[in-house]
CSV table of C-alpha atoms in Angstrom, one decimal:
chain,number,residue,atom,x,y,z
A,1294,MET,CA,0.0,0.0,0.0
A,1295,LEU,CA,2.7,2.5,0.9
A,1296,SER,CA,4.8,1.6,-2.1
A,1297,THR,CA,1.9,2.2,-4.5
A,1298,TRP,CA,1.3,5.6,-2.9
A,1299,PHE,CA,4.9,6.5,-3.0
A,1300,ARG,CA,5.2,5.4,-6.6
A,1301,LYS,CA,2.3,7.6,-7.7
A,1302,LEU,CA,3.7,10.6,-5.7
A,1303,THR,CA,7.2,10.3,-7.2
A,1304,GLN,CA,5.7,9.9,-10.7
A,1305,ARG,CA,3.8,13.1,-10.3
A,1306,ILE,CA,6.9,14.9,-9.0
A,1307,LEU,CA,9.3,13.6,-11.6
A,1308,HIS,CA,7.1,13.6,-14.6
A,1309,PRO,CA,4.4,16.4,-14.0
A,1310,SER,CA,1.9,17.4,-16.6
A,1311,LEU,CA,0.7,20.9,-16.8
A,1312,SER,CA,-2.9,21.4,-18.2
A,1313,TRP,CA,-5.1,24.5,-18.7
A,1314,VAL,CA,-8.4,25.4,-20.3
A,1315,LEU,CA,-8.0,28.9,-21.6
A,1316,PRO,CA,-10.2,31.3,-23.5
A,1317,VAL,CA,-9.2,32.4,-27.0
A,1318,LYS,CA,-8.9,36.2,-27.2
A,1319,GLY,CA,-9.4,38.3,-30.2
A,1320,VAL,CA,-11.9,35.9,-31.8
A,1321,TYR,CA,-13.9,38.7,-33.5
A,1322,PHE,CA,-10.9,39.9,-35.5
A,1323,TYR,CA,-10.6,36.7,-37.5
A,1324,GLU,CA,-12.6,34.3,-39.7
A,1325,THR,CA,-14.2,32.4,-36.7
A,1326,ASP,CA,-17.7,33.0,-37.9
A,1327,ALA,CA,-17.1,31.2,-41.2
A,1328,VAL,CA,-15.3,28.4,-39.3
A,1329,GLU,CA,-18.3,28.1,-37.0
A,1330,ASN,CA,-20.8,28.0,-39.8
A,1331,HIS,CA,-18.9,25.1,-41.4
A,1332,GLY,CA,-19.1,23.2,-38.1
A,1333,LEU,CA,-15.3,23.1,-37.6
A,1334,LEU,CA,-15.4,24.3,-33.9
A,1335,THR,CA,-16.1,20.9,-32.4
A,1336,PRO,CA,-14.8,19.8,-29.1
A,1337,GLY,CA,-11.6,17.8,-29.6
A,1338,ALA,CA,-10.6,19.5,-32.8
A,1339,ALA,CA,-6.9,19.9,-33.0
A,1340,VAL,CA,-5.3,23.3,-32.9
A,1341,THR,CA,-1.8,24.5,-33.4
A,1342,LEU,CA,0.2,27.1,-31.2
A,1343,LYS,CA,2.7,29.4,-32.7
A,1344,SER,CA,4.7,32.1,-30.8
A,1345,GLU,CA,4.8,35.5,-32.3
A,1346,PRO,CA,7.8,37.3,-30.8
A,1347,ASP,CA,7.5,40.3,-33.2
A,1348,ASN,CA,4.0,41.2,-32.1
A,1349,GLU,CA,3.9,44.9,-31.3
A,1350,PHE,CA,1.5,44.6,-28.3
A,1351,ASP,CA,2.9,41.5,-26.6
A,1352,ARG,CA,6.4,40.1,-27.3
A,1353,HIS,CA,5.3,36.7,-25.7
A,1354,ALA,CA,2.1,36.5,-27.9
A,1355,VAL,CA,1.0,33.0,-28.8
A,1356,GLN,CA,-1.3,32.5,-31.8
A,1357,ILE,CA,-4.0,29.7,-31.9
A,1358,TRP,CA,-4.5,28.2,-35.3
A,1359,LEU,CA,-7.3,25.7,-36.3
A,1360,ASN,CA,-5.9,23.1,-38.6
A,1361,GLY,CA,-7.5,23.0,-42.1
A,1362,SER,CA,-10.4,20.7,-42.8
A,1363,PRO,CA,-9.9,18.1,-45.5
A,1364,ASN,CA,-13.7,18.2,-46.1
A,1365,SER,CA,-13.7,21.9,-47.2
A,1366,PRO,CA,-13.3,22.7,-50.9
A,1367,PRO,CA,-9.7,23.6,-51.9
A,1368,HIS,CA,-10.7,27.0,-53.2
A,1369,THR,CA,-12.0,28.2,-49.8
A,1370,SER,CA,-9.9,29.7,-47.1
A,1371,LEU,CA,-11.1,27.0,-44.6
A,1372,TYR,CA,-8.9,24.4,-46.5
A,1373,SER,CA,-5.8,26.0,-45.0
A,1374,PRO,CA,-5.2,26.6,-41.3
A,1375,CYS,CA,-7.3,29.5,-39.8
A,1376,LEU,CA,-6.1,31.9,-37.0
A,1377,LEU,CA,-8.6,31.7,-34.3
A,1378,GLY,CA,-7.0,34.2,-31.9
A,1379,TYR,CA,-4.5,34.4,-29.1
A,1380,ILE,CA,-3.7,33.0,-25.7
A,1381,PRO,CA,-4.7,35.6,-23.1
A,1382,ARG,CA,-1.8,38.0,-22.2
A,1383,SER,CA,-2.0,37.0,-18.6
A,1384,HIS,CA,-0.8,33.5,-19.6
A,1385,SER,CA,1.2,34.2,-22.8
A,1386,ARG,CA,4.5,34.6,-21.2
A,1387,ARG,CA,4.4,31.2,-19.4
A,1388,ILE,CA,2.8,29.4,-22.4
A,1389,ALA,CA,5.6,30.9,-24.8
A,1390,TRP,CA,8.2,29.7,-22.3
A,1391,LEU,CA,6.6,26.2,-22.3
A,1392,LEU,CA,6.6,26.0,-26.1
A,1393,GLN,CA,10.3,26.7,-26.2
A,1394,HIS,CA,11.3,24.4,-23.3
A,1395,SER,CA,8.9,21.5,-23.3
A,1396,GLN,CA,6.8,19.2,-25.4
A,1397,LEU,CA,3.2,20.2,-26.2
A,1398,ASN,CA,1.2,17.0,-25.6
A,1399,THR,CA,-2.3,18.1,-26.7
A,1400,ALA,CA,-3.9,21.3,-27.9
A,1401,GLU,CA,-7.6,21.0,-28.8
A,1402,ILE,CA,-10.8,22.9,-28.7
A,1403,GLU,CA,-12.6,22.3,-25.4
A,1404,SER,CA,-15.8,24.2,-26.1
A,1405,ALA,CA,-17.2,26.8,-28.5
A,1406,TYR,CA,-20.5,28.5,-28.0
A,1407,ARG,CA,-22.3,31.7,-29.0
A,1408,GLN,CA,-23.9,33.9,-26.3
A,1409,TYR,CA,-26.0,36.6,-27.8
A,1410,HIS,CA,-24.0,37.7,-30.8
A,1411,ARG,CA,-20.5,36.9,-29.4
A,1412,LEU,CA,-18.5,33.7,-30.1
A,1413,TYR,CA,-16.6,32.2,-27.2
A,1414,ILE,CA,-13.9,29.5,-27.8
A,1415,TYR,CA,-12.0,27.7,-25.1
A,1416,VAL,CA,-8.9,25.5,-25.7
A,1417,ARG,CA,-7.3,22.8,-23.6
A,1418,LEU,CA,-3.5,22.6,-23.5
A,1419,ARG,CA,-1.4,19.8,-22.0
A,1420,PHE,CA,2.3,19.9,-21.7
A,1421,ASP,CA,4.6,17.1,-20.6
A,1422,VAL,CA,7.4,18.6,-18.6
A,1423,ARG,CA,10.4,17.4,-16.6
A,1424,TRP,CA,10.4,18.1,-12.9
A,1425,TRP,CA,13.1,20.9,-13.3
A,1426,GLN,CA,11.0,22.5,-16.1
A,1427,ALA,CA,8.0,22.5,-13.7
A,1428,VAL,CA,10.1,24.2,-11.0
A,1429,GLN,CA,11.4,26.8,-13.5
A,1430,TYR,CA,7.9,27.3,-14.8
A,1431,TRP,CA,6.5,28.1,-11.3
A,1432,ILE,CA,9.4,30.4,-10.5
A,1433,ARG,CA,8.6,32.5,-13.6
C-alpha cells in the first residue's frame, strides 16, 4: 500500500503534466464566424500554437490556429489553417516559455458557443514537462 502511494507521488513529482483550459482572445478579428458556420469548432478539434515574438502589443504572444479541414473545398480559405485568436496576455509569457522548453502534448478545442452575438472559444492545453521545467515554470 505504501509503495503504491509512494510510486504515484514520485511519478507526479518527476514527470508532472501541466494542463489548462484557456479562452481564445481576439476571436472577433478573424474568420471564426465562417469556421463556426462550417461546423469546424467541435470539441476535440486539434489546434496549433505558434509564438509570435514580433507582435507589437505583446512580445510573448502565442497564436492559436485551427488546422484546415480536409472536407472543405480547396478554393475556400477553410482548407488552409485559420487563425482563431491568441492566448490571453496573462498566460502568454508562461505558455511561450513552455513552447520553447517542453513538449506540447495536446492542444484542442474544449468548447465553442455563442452567447448573444458573441462567439466564445476555449482551448485545452497539455504539456509534458520534466520536474526541473516545472520548477522553472512556477518560478517565472
